[in-house]
Coordinates of N, CA and C in Angstrom, one line a residue:
Chain A
A1 N 19.7 -3.5 -8.1 CA 19.1 -2.3 -7.8 C 17.5 -2.9 -7.3
Q2 N 17.0 -2.2 -6.4 CA 15.6 -2.5 -5.9 C 14.7 -1.1 -5.8
S3 N 13.5 -1.3 -6.0 CA 12.4 -0.3 -5.7 C 11.3 -0.6 -5.5
V4 N 10.4 0.2 -4.8 CA 9.2 -0.1 -4.6 C 8.1 1.0 -4.9
T5 N 7.0 0.7 -5.5 CA 6.1 1.6 -5.9 C 4.9 1.4 -5.0
Q6 N 4.4 2.4 -4.4 CA 3.2 2.4 -3.5 C 2.1 3.2 -4.4
L7 N 1.1 2.3 -4.7 CA -0.1 2.9 -5.5 C -0.9 3.7 -4.6
G8 N -1.2 4.9 -4.9 CA -2.0 5.7 -4.0 C -1.3 6.4 -2.7
S9 N -1.2 7.6 -2.9 CA -0.6 8.3 -1.9 C -1.4 8.7 -0.6
H10 N -2.7 8.5 -0.8 CA -3.9 8.6 0.0 C -4.9 7.7 -0.2
V11 N -5.2 7.0 1.0 CA -6.1 6.0 1.0 C -7.2 6.3 2.2
S12 N -8.5 6.3 1.9 CA -9.4 6.6 2.9 C -10.5 5.4 3.1
V13 N -10.7 4.9 4.2 CA -11.5 3.8 4.4 C -12.5 4.2 5.7
S14 N -13.6 3.7 5.7 CA -14.5 3.8 6.8 C -14.0 2.7 8.0
E15 N -14.3 3.3 9.2 CA -14.0 2.4 10.2 C -14.7 1.0 10.2
G16 N -13.9 0.0 10.3 CA -14.6 -1.4 10.3 C -14.4 -1.9 8.8
A17 N -14.0 -1.1 7.9 CA -13.9 -1.6 6.6 C -12.4 -2.2 6.3
L18 N -12.5 -2.9 5.2 CA -11.1 -3.5 4.7 C -10.1 -2.5 4.5
V19 N -9.0 -2.6 5.0 CA -7.7 -1.9 4.6 C -6.9 -2.7 3.5
L20 N -6.7 -1.9 2.4 CA -5.7 -2.6 1.3 C -4.8 -1.4 1.0
L21 N -3.5 -1.6 1.2 CA -2.5 -0.7 0.7 C -1.6 -1.3 -0.2
R22 N -1.4 -1.0 -1.3 CA -0.7 -1.6 -2.4 C 0.7 -1.2 -2.6
C23 N 1.5 -2.3 -2.8 CA 3.0 -2.1 -3.1 C 3.5 -3.1 -4.1
N24 N 4.2 -2.7 -5.1 CA 4.8 -3.4 -6.0 C 6.2 -3.1 -6.0
Y25 N 7.0 -4.2 -6.1 CA 8.5 -3.9 -6.0 C 9.3 -4.5 -7.3
S26 N 10.4 -4.1 -7.2 CA 11.4 -4.4 -8.4 C 12.7 -4.7 -7.7
S27 N 13.1 -5.9 -8.2 CA 14.4 -6.2 -7.6 C 15.1 -7.4 -8.5
S28 N 16.6 -7.0 -8.6 CA 17.2 -7.9 -9.5 C 17.8 -9.2 -8.7
V29 N 17.5 -9.1 -7.3 CA 17.9 -10.3 -6.6 C 16.7 -10.7 -5.7
P30 N 16.5 -12.0 -5.0 CA 15.6 -12.1 -4.1 C 15.5 -11.0 -3.2
P31 N 14.2 -10.7 -3.0 CA 14.0 -9.5 -2.2 C 13.7 -10.0 -0.8
Y32 N 13.9 -9.0 0.2 CA 13.2 -9.0 1.5 C 12.4 -7.8 1.4
L33 N 11.0 -8.0 2.0 CA 10.0 -6.9 2.0 C 9.6 -6.4 3.2
F34 N 9.4 -5.3 3.5 CA 8.8 -4.7 4.7 C 7.7 -3.6 4.6
W35 N 6.8 -3.6 5.8 CA 5.8 -2.5 5.8 C 6.2 -1.9 7.1
Y36 N 6.3 -0.6 7.1 CA 6.4 0.2 8.3 C 5.3 1.1 8.5
V37 N 5.0 1.6 9.7 CA 4.0 2.6 9.9 C 4.7 3.7 10.6
Q38 N 4.3 5.0 10.2 CA 4.7 6.2 11.0 C 3.7 7.0 11.4
Y39 N 3.7 7.5 12.6 CA 2.7 8.3 13.1 C 3.4 9.7 13.2
P40 N 2.6 10.9 13.2 CA 3.2 12.1 12.9 C 4.3 12.3 13.8
N41 N 5.3 12.9 13.5 CA 6.4 13.4 14.2 C 7.2 12.3 14.8
Q42 N 7.0 11.2 14.4 CA 7.6 9.8 15.1 C 8.4 8.9 14.0
G43 N 9.3 8.3 14.6 CA 10.0 7.2 13.6 C 9.0 6.3 13.2
L44 N 9.8 5.3 12.5 CA 9.0 4.2 11.8 C 9.0 2.9 12.8
Q45 N 7.9 2.2 12.7 CA 7.6 1.1 13.4 C 7.5 -0.1 12.4
L46 N 8.1 -1.2 12.6 CA 8.0 -2.3 11.8 C 6.7 -3.0 12.0
L47 N 5.8 -3.1 10.8 CA 4.7 -3.8 10.9 C 4.9 -5.5 10.6
L48 N 5.6 -5.6 9.5 CA 5.7 -7.0 9.3 C 7.0 -7.1 8.2
K49 N 7.5 -8.3 8.2 CA 8.4 -8.4 7.1 C 8.4 -9.8 6.3
Y50 N 8.9 -9.8 5.2 CA 9.0 -11.1 4.3 C 10.5 -11.4 4.1
T51 N 10.9 -12.3 4.6 CA 12.3 -12.8 4.2 C 12.6 -14.3 3.8
S52 N 11.6 -14.5 2.7 CA 11.8 -15.8 1.9 C 11.3 -17.1 2.6
A53 N 10.5 -16.8 3.7 CA 9.9 -17.9 4.4 C 8.5 -18.1 3.9
A54 N 7.4 -18.0 4.7 CA 6.0 -18.0 4.3 C 5.8 -16.9 3.4
T55 N 4.9 -17.1 2.4 CA 4.5 -16.0 1.6 C 3.4 -15.0 2.3
L56 N 2.5 -15.7 3.1 CA 1.7 -14.8 4.0 C 2.3 -14.5 5.2
V57 N 2.4 -13.3 5.4 CA 3.1 -12.7 6.6 C 2.1 -12.1 7.5
K58 N 2.2 -12.4 8.7 CA 1.3 -11.7 9.8 C 2.1 -10.8 10.6
G59 N 1.7 -9.6 10.7 CA 2.4 -8.7 11.6 C 1.6 -8.2 12.8
I60 N 1.9 -7.0 13.2 CA 1.4 -6.5 14.5 C 0.1 -5.8 14.1
N61 N -0.8 -5.5 15.1 CA -1.9 -4.8 15.1 C -3.0 -5.3 14.0
G62 N -2.9 -6.7 13.8 CA -3.8 -7.2 12.8 C -3.6 -7.1 11.3
F63 N -2.4 -6.6 11.0 CA -2.2 -6.5 9.5 C -1.4 -7.7 9.1
E64 N -1.7 -7.9 7.8 CA -0.9 -9.0 7.2 C -0.6 -8.6 5.8
A65 N 0.2 -9.3 5.0 CA 0.8 -9.1 3.7 C 1.0 -10.3 3.1
E66 N 0.9 -10.5 1.8 CA 1.1 -11.6 1.0 C 2.1 -11.4 -0.2
F67 N 3.2 -12.1 -0.1 CA 4.3 -12.0 -1.2 C 3.8 -12.7 -2.3
K68 N 3.7 -12.0 -3.5 CA 3.2 -12.7 -4.6 C 4.3 -12.4 -5.8
K69 N 5.2 -13.4 -6.0 CA 6.3 -13.2 -6.9 C 5.9 -12.9 -8.3
S70 N 4.7 -13.6 -8.8 CA 4.3 -13.6 -10.0 C 3.8 -12.2 -10.5
E71 N 3.3 -11.5 -9.4 CA 2.7 -10.2 -9.6 C 3.6 -9.1 -9.1
T72 N 4.8 -9.4 -8.8 CA 5.8 -8.7 -7.9 C 5.0 -7.7 -6.7
S73 N 4.3 -8.2 -6.1 CA 3.5 -7.4 -5.2 C 3.6 -8.0 -3.7
F74 N 3.2 -6.9 -2.9 CA 3.4 -7.2 -1.4 C 2.5 -6.3 -0.6
H75 N 1.2 -6.6 -1.1 CA 0.0 -5.5 -0.6 C -0.2 -5.9 0.8
L76 N -0.4 -4.7 1.5 CA -0.7 -4.8 3.0 C -2.2 -4.7 3.3
T77 N -2.9 -5.7 4.0 CA -4.4 -5.7 4.4 C -4.5 -5.7 5.8
K78 N -5.8 -5.4 6.3 CA -6.3 -5.5 7.6 C -7.7 -5.7 7.3
P79 N -8.4 -6.8 7.9 CA -9.8 -7.0 7.8 C -10.8 -5.8 8.1
S80 N -10.4 -5.1 9.3 CA -11.3 -4.2 9.8 C -10.5 -3.1 10.3
A81 N -10.6 -1.9 9.7 CA -10.0 -0.8 10.1 C -10.5 -0.1 11.3
H82 N -9.4 0.4 12.2 CA -9.7 1.1 13.4 C -9.1 2.5 13.3
M83 N -9.6 3.3 14.2 CA -9.5 4.8 14.0 C -7.8 4.9 14.4
S84 N -7.3 4.2 15.2 CA -5.8 4.2 15.5 C -4.9 3.8 14.4
D85 N -5.6 3.2 13.4 CA -4.8 2.9 12.1 C -4.3 4.0 11.2
A86 N -5.1 5.2 11.6 CA -4.7 6.5 10.9 C -3.2 6.7 10.9
A87 N -2.5 6.6 9.8 CA -1.1 6.9 9.8 C -0.5 6.9 8.4
E88 N 0.8 7.0 8.4 CA 1.5 7.0 7.0 C 2.1 5.4 7.0
Y89 N 2.1 5.1 5.9 CA 2.4 3.4 5.7 C 3.7 3.4 4.5
F90 N 4.6 2.8 4.9 CA 5.9 2.8 3.9 C 6.1 1.3 3.6
C91 N 6.1 1.0 2.4 CA 6.5 -0.4 1.8 C 8.2 -0.2 1.8
A92 N 8.8 -1.2 1.9 CA 10.5 -1.1 1.6 C 10.9 -2.5 1.2
V93 N 12.0 -2.4 0.3 CA 12.7 -3.5 -0.1 C 14.2 -3.5 -0.1
S94 N 14.8 -4.7 0.2 CA 16.3 -4.7 0.3 C 16.5 -6.2 -0.3
G95 N 17.8 -6.4 -0.7 CA 18.3 -7.5 -1.1 C 18.1 -8.6 0.0
A96 N 18.1 -9.9 -0.3 CA 18.1 -10.9 0.7 C 19.5 -10.9 1.4
G97 N 19.5 -11.4 2.6 CA 20.7 -11.4 3.3 C 21.1 -10.4 4.2
G98 N 21.9 -10.4 4.9 CA 22.5 -9.3 5.9 C 23.1 -8.0 5.3
Y99 N 22.9 -7.0 5.9 CA 23.5 -5.7 5.6 C 23.3 -5.1 4.2
Q100 N 22.1 -5.4 3.7 CA 21.7 -4.8 2.5 C 21.0 -3.6 2.6
K101 N 21.1 -2.5 1.9 CA 20.5 -1.2 2.0 C 18.8 -1.4 1.6
V102 N 18.2 -0.6 2.5 CA 16.6 -0.7 2.4 C 16.2 0.5 1.5
T103 N 15.4 0.3 0.6 CA 14.9 1.4 -0.1 C 13.5 1.4 0.2
F104 N 12.9 2.7 0.5 CA 11.6 2.9 0.8 C 10.7 3.4 -0.2
G105 N 9.5 3.1 -0.4 CA 8.5 3.7 -1.2 C 8.0 5.2 -0.7
T106 N 7.2 5.6 -1.4 CA 7.0 7.1 -1.2 C 5.9 7.4 -0.1
G107 N 5.2 6.2 0.4 CA 4.4 6.4 1.4 C 2.9 6.3 1.0
T108 N 2.0 5.8 1.8 CA 0.6 6.0 1.5 C -0.1 6.3 3.1
K109 N -0.7 7.5 3.0 CA -1.3 8.1 4.2 C -2.8 7.4 4.2
L110 N -3.1 6.7 5.2 CA -4.3 6.1 5.4 C -5.1 7.1 6.4
Q111 N -6.3 7.3 5.8 CA -7.4 7.8 6.8 C -8.6 7.0 7.0
V112 N -8.8 7.1 8.3 CA -10.0 6.3 8.7 C -11.2 7.2 9.1
I113 N -12.2 7.0 8.4 CA -13.4 7.8 8.6 C -14.4 7.1 9.6
P114 N -14.8 8.0 10.7 CA -15.5 7.1 11.7 C -17.0 7.0 11.1
Chain B
G1 N 12.5 -5.0 23.9 CA 13.9 -4.7 23.5 C 14.1 -4.0 22.0
A2 N 15.3 -4.0 21.5 CA 15.5 -3.2 20.4 C 15.0 -1.8 20.1
V3 N 15.5 -1.0 21.2 CA 15.1 0.3 21.2 C 16.2 1.1 20.8
V4 N 15.9 2.2 20.0 CA 16.7 3.3 19.5 C 16.3 4.7 20.0
S5 N 17.2 5.4 20.3 CA 16.8 6.7 21.0 C 17.5 7.7 20.2
Q6 N 16.9 8.9 20.0 CA 17.7 9.9 19.4 C 17.5 11.2 20.2
H7 N 18.7 12.0 20.2 CA 18.7 13.3 21.0 C 19.5 14.2 20.3
P8 N 18.8 15.6 20.2 CA 17.5 15.8 20.8 C 16.4 15.4 19.8
S9 N 15.1 15.7 20.4 CA 14.0 15.3 19.5 C 13.7 16.4 18.5
W10 N 13.9 17.5 19.0 CA 13.7 18.7 18.1 C 14.9 19.7 18.5
V11 N 15.3 20.6 17.5 CA 16.1 21.8 17.6 C 16.0 22.6 16.8
I12 N 16.2 23.9 17.3 CA 16.0 25.2 16.5 C 17.4 25.9 16.6
C13 N 17.9 26.2 15.4 CA 19.3 26.9 15.4 C 19.3 28.0 14.4
K14 N 20.3 28.9 14.5 CA 20.5 30.0 13.7 C 21.3 29.4 12.4
S15 N 21.1 30.0 11.2 CA 21.9 29.9 10.1 C 23.3 30.0 10.4
G16 N 24.1 29.0 9.9 CA 25.4 29.0 10.1 C 26.1 28.3 11.3
T17 N 25.3 27.9 12.0 CA 25.8 27.2 13.2 C 25.7 25.5 13.1
S18 N 26.4 25.0 13.8 CA 26.5 23.5 13.6 C 25.6 22.7 14.7
V19 N 24.9 21.7 14.5 CA 24.1 20.9 15.1 C 24.4 19.3 15.2
K20 N 24.4 18.9 16.4 CA 24.8 17.5 16.6 C 23.6 16.6 17.1
I21 N 23.3 15.5 16.3 CA 22.2 14.7 16.7 C 22.7 13.4 17.1
E22 N 22.5 12.7 18.1 CA 22.9 11.4 18.6 C 21.8 10.5 18.5
C23 N 22.3 9.3 18.1 CA 21.5 8.0 17.9 C 22.2 6.8 18.5
R24 N 21.5 6.3 19.5 CA 21.9 5.2 20.6 C 20.8 4.1 20.4
S25 N 21.6 3.0 20.4 CA 20.8 1.7 20.6 C 21.0 1.4 21.9
L26 N 19.7 1.2 22.7 CA 19.8 1.2 24.2 C 20.0 -0.2 24.5
D27 N 19.6 -1.3 24.0 CA 19.5 -2.5 24.4 C 20.2 -3.7 23.6
F28 N 20.9 -3.2 22.5 CA 21.7 -4.0 21.7 C 23.0 -3.3 21.1
Q29 N 23.7 -4.1 20.5 CA 24.9 -3.6 19.9 C 24.7 -3.4 18.4
A30 N 25.1 -2.3 17.7 CA 24.7 -2.1 16.4 C 26.1 -1.9 15.8
T31 N 26.5 -2.7 14.7 CA 27.8 -2.4 14.1 C 27.4 -1.5 12.8
T32 N 26.1 -1.4 12.6 CA 25.7 -0.5 11.4 C 24.5 0.3 11.8
M33 N 24.7 1.5 11.6 CA 23.5 2.3 11.8 C 23.4 3.4 10.6
F34 N 22.1 3.8 10.3 CA 21.9 4.4 9.1 C 21.2 5.8 9.5
W35 N 21.4 6.7 8.6 CA 20.9 8.1 8.9 C 20.1 8.4 7.6
Y36 N 18.7 8.9 7.8 CA 17.9 9.2 6.9 C 17.3 10.6 7.2
R37 N 17.0 11.2 6.0 CA 16.2 12.5 6.2 C 14.8 12.3 5.5
Q38 N 14.0 13.0 6.0 CA 12.5 12.8 5.4 C 12.0 14.5 5.3
F39 N 11.7 14.9 4.1 CA 11.0 16.2 3.8 C 9.7 15.9 4.0
P40 N 9.0 17.1 4.5 CA 7.3 17.0 4.7 C 6.7 16.1 3.6
K41 N 6.0 15.1 4.0 CA 5.1 14.5 3.0 C 5.8 13.6 2.1
Q42 N 7.0 13.3 2.4 CA 7.9 12.6 1.4 C 8.5 11.4 2.2
S43 N 9.1 10.5 1.4 CA 9.7 9.4 1.9 C 10.9 9.5 2.6
L44 N 11.6 8.6 3.3 CA 12.9 8.6 3.9 C 13.9 8.4 2.8
M45 N 14.9 9.2 2.8 CA 16.0 9.2 1.9 C 17.2 8.6 2.6
L46 N 17.7 7.7 2.3 CA 19.0 7.5 2.8 C 20.2 8.3 2.7
M47 N 20.8 8.8 3.7 CA 21.8 10.0 3.5 C 23.4 9.0 3.7
A48 N 23.4 8.1 4.7 CA 24.6 7.5 4.8 C 24.5 6.3 5.8
T49 N 25.4 5.4 5.6 CA 25.6 4.2 6.4 C 26.8 4.4 7.3
S50 N 26.6 4.2 8.6 CA 27.6 4.3 9.4 C 28.2 3.0 10.1
N51 N 29.3 2.6 10.0 CA 29.9 1.2 10.5 C 30.8 1.7 11.6
E52 N 30.7 1.1 12.6 CA 31.5 1.1 13.9 C 32.9 1.1 13.6
G53 N 33.7 2.2 13.7 CA 35.2 2.1 13.8 C 35.7 2.3 12.4
S54 N 34.7 2.7 11.4 CA 35.2 2.9 10.0 C 34.3 4.2 9.4
K55 N 35.0 4.8 8.4 CA 34.2 5.9 7.8 C 32.8 5.6 7.2
A56 N 32.1 6.5 7.4 CA 30.6 6.4 6.9 C 30.6 6.4 5.3
T57 N 29.6 5.7 4.9 CA 29.5 5.5 3.4 C 28.2 6.4 3.1
Y58 N 28.6 7.5 2.3 CA 27.5 8.4 1.9 C 26.8 8.1 0.4
E59 N 25.5 8.3 0.7 CA 24.7 8.3 -0.7 C 25.3 9.2 -1.8
Q60 N 24.9 9.0 -2.9 CA 25.1 10.0 -4.0 C 24.3 11.2 -3.9
G61 N 25.0 12.4 -3.8 CA 24.6 13.6 -3.7 C 24.6 14.2 -2.3
V62 N 24.9 13.6 -1.2 CA 25.0 13.9 0.1 C 26.5 14.4 0.3
E63 N 26.5 15.5 0.9 CA 28.0 16.1 1.2 C 28.4 15.7 2.3
K64 N 29.4 14.9 2.2 CA 30.1 14.2 3.5 C 30.8 15.3 4.5
D65 N 31.1 16.4 3.9 CA 31.8 17.5 4.8 C 30.8 18.4 5.4
K66 N 29.6 18.4 5.0 CA 28.3 19.0 5.6 C 27.8 18.2 6.7
F67 N 27.6 17.0 6.3 CA 27.1 16.1 7.2 C 28.0 15.1 7.6
L68 N 28.6 15.4 8.8 CA 29.6 14.7 9.5 C 29.0 13.6 10.4
I69 N 29.4 12.3 10.1 CA 29.1 11.0 10.9 C 30.0 10.4 11.6
N70 N 29.9 10.1 12.9 CA 30.8 9.5 13.7 C 30.2 8.3 14.4
H71 N 30.7 7.2 14.3 CA 30.1 5.9 14.9 C 31.2 5.6 15.8
A72 N 31.3 6.0 16.9 CA 32.4 5.7 17.7 C 32.3 4.4 18.7
S73 N 31.2 4.1 18.9 CA 30.9 2.6 19.7 C 29.8 1.9 19.1
L74 N 29.8 0.8 19.4 CA 28.7 -0.1 19.2 C 27.3 0.2 19.5
T75 N 27.1 1.3 20.2 CA 25.7 1.8 20.6 C 25.5 3.3 20.4
L76 N 26.4 3.9 19.7 CA 26.3 5.5 19.5 C 26.8 5.8 18.1
S77 N 25.9 6.5 17.3 CA 26.4 7.2 16.1 C 25.9 8.6 16.2
T78 N 26.7 9.7 15.8 CA 26.4 11.0 15.7 C 26.3 11.5 14.3
L79 N 25.5 12.5 14.1 CA 25.3 13.2 12.9 C 25.4 14.7 13.2
T80 N 26.5 15.3 12.6 CA 26.6 16.8 12.9 C 26.4 17.4 11.5
V81 N 25.4 18.5 11.6 CA 25.1 19.2 10.4 C 25.9 20.5 10.5
T82 N 26.8 20.7 9.7 CA 27.8 21.7 9.8 C 27.3 23.0 9.1
S83 N 27.5 24.1 9.6 CA 27.0 25.4 9.0 C 25.7 25.2 8.4
A84 N 24.8 25.0 9.3 CA 23.4 24.7 8.9 C 22.6 25.9 8.0
H85 N 21.8 25.4 7.2 CA 21.1 26.6 6.3 C 19.6 26.1 6.4
P86 N 18.8 27.1 6.2 CA 17.3 26.7 6.2 C 17.0 25.7 5.4
E87 N 17.6 25.3 4.2 CA 17.4 24.2 3.4 C 17.8 22.9 4.1
D88 N 18.4 22.9 5.2 CA 18.6 21.7 5.9 C 17.6 21.4 6.9
S89 N 16.7 22.2 7.0 CA 15.7 21.9 7.9 C 14.9 20.6 7.5
S90 N 14.7 19.7 8.4 CA 14.2 18.4 7.9 C 14.0 17.5 9.2
F91 N 13.4 16.3 9.0 CA 13.1 15.4 10.0 C 14.4 14.4 9.7
Y92 N 15.2 14.2 10.8 CA 16.4 13.3 10.5 C 16.0 12.1 11.4
I93 N 16.2 11.0 10.7 CA 15.9 9.5 11.6 C 17.1 8.7 11.4
C94 N 17.5 8.0 12.4 CA 18.3 7.1 12.4 C 17.9 5.8 12.6
S95 N 18.5 4.8 12.2 CA 18.2 3.4 12.5 C 19.3 2.5 12.8
A96 N 19.1 1.3 13.4 CA 20.2 0.7 13.7 C 19.9 -0.8 13.6
R97 N 21.0 -1.6 13.2 CA 20.7 -3.1 12.7 C 21.5 -3.8 13.8
P98 N 21.0 -4.8 14.5 CA 21.8 -5.5 15.6 C 22.7 -6.3 14.8
R99 N 24.0 -6.4 15.5 CA 25.0 -7.0 15.0 C 24.9 -8.6 14.9
D100 N 23.9 -9.0 15.7 CA 23.8 -10.6 15.5 C 22.6 -11.0 14.7
R101 N 22.1 -10.0 14.0 CA 21.0 -10.4 13.0 C 21.5 -10.7 11.5
V102 N 21.0 -11.6 10.9 CA 21.5 -11.8 9.5 C 20.3 -11.2 8.5
T103 N 19.1 -11.1 9.0 CA 18.0 -10.5 8.3 C 18.1 -9.0 8.4
D104 N 17.3 -8.4 7.6 CA 17.4 -6.9 7.5 C 16.5 -6.1 8.4
T105 N 16.5 -6.6 9.5 CA 15.6 -5.9 10.6 C 16.5 -4.5 11.2
Q106 N 15.9 -3.5 10.8 CA 16.4 -2.2 11.2 C 15.4 -1.7 12.3
Y107 N 15.9 -1.1 13.2 CA 15.2 -0.4 14.3 C 15.5 1.0 14.2
F108 N 14.2 1.8 14.3 CA 14.4 3.1 13.8 C 14.1 4.0 15.3
G109 N 14.9 5.1 15.1 CA 14.6 6.1 16.2 C 13.6 7.0 16.1
P110 N 13.0 7.7 17.0 CA 12.0 8.5 16.7 C 12.0 9.7 16.1
G111 N 13.3 10.0 15.6 CA 13.5 11.2 14.8 C 13.9 12.6 15.5
T112 N 14.5 13.3 14.7 CA 14.8 14.6 15.2 C 14.6 15.7 14.3
R113 N 13.7 16.6 14.7 CA 13.2 17.6 13.8 C 14.1 18.7 14.0
L114 N 14.8 19.1 12.9 CA 15.7 20.4 12.8 C 15.1 21.4 12.1
T115 N 15.1 22.6 12.6 CA 14.6 24.0 12.0 C 15.8 24.9 12.2
V116 N 16.2 25.3 11.0 CA 17.3 26.2 10.7 C 16.6 27.7 10.4
L117 N 16.9 28.7 11.1 CA 16.3 29.9 11.0 C 17.2 30.8 10.2

């Protein structure tokens, strides 16, 4: 079984400041990990994914995440927040390999203050 | 590439009626599609996994007779909410996994907002 815990349902940052969204996972098998972004009334867009290759994963829109097995974490970061980054972010986990069910975290709403 | 569409994008219906939502993979074939529902300010909850040519696999607590899923082709899955009630009002999102991918990349549709009066 897998699960993810996202710490902080709401995060506020100033425009230009560092974005850090926290995600810890639990998995009985080697995991695949994902970050998705959702804008209001829209579906989910994949930001990045970890599939057991490089532990530092770079995604779209300047986001990156680092897989830390010792800490069971997969935190999402961006050096400088932009107003367009304001959205809901979901961390997700699945078992490694194809056709495994994906389990989503509860989401973190990012607010960017001008 | 890897675009998933949903139709309709929103629907309002009366209590007791049935509503069909379509999920299409536009530029790839998907042997597996997933249906999620999302309540306001909550995460996505997997309802069922739809495999082309076979019966859908429903998650625990999801009524299969109420949420009918048909995956008739490699590019189309439909979700029918039968005898809809106000508590079925939600945001329904589908996703599709390309048949030639071994990693777990799912491509999500834009969602369908269902409001039952």
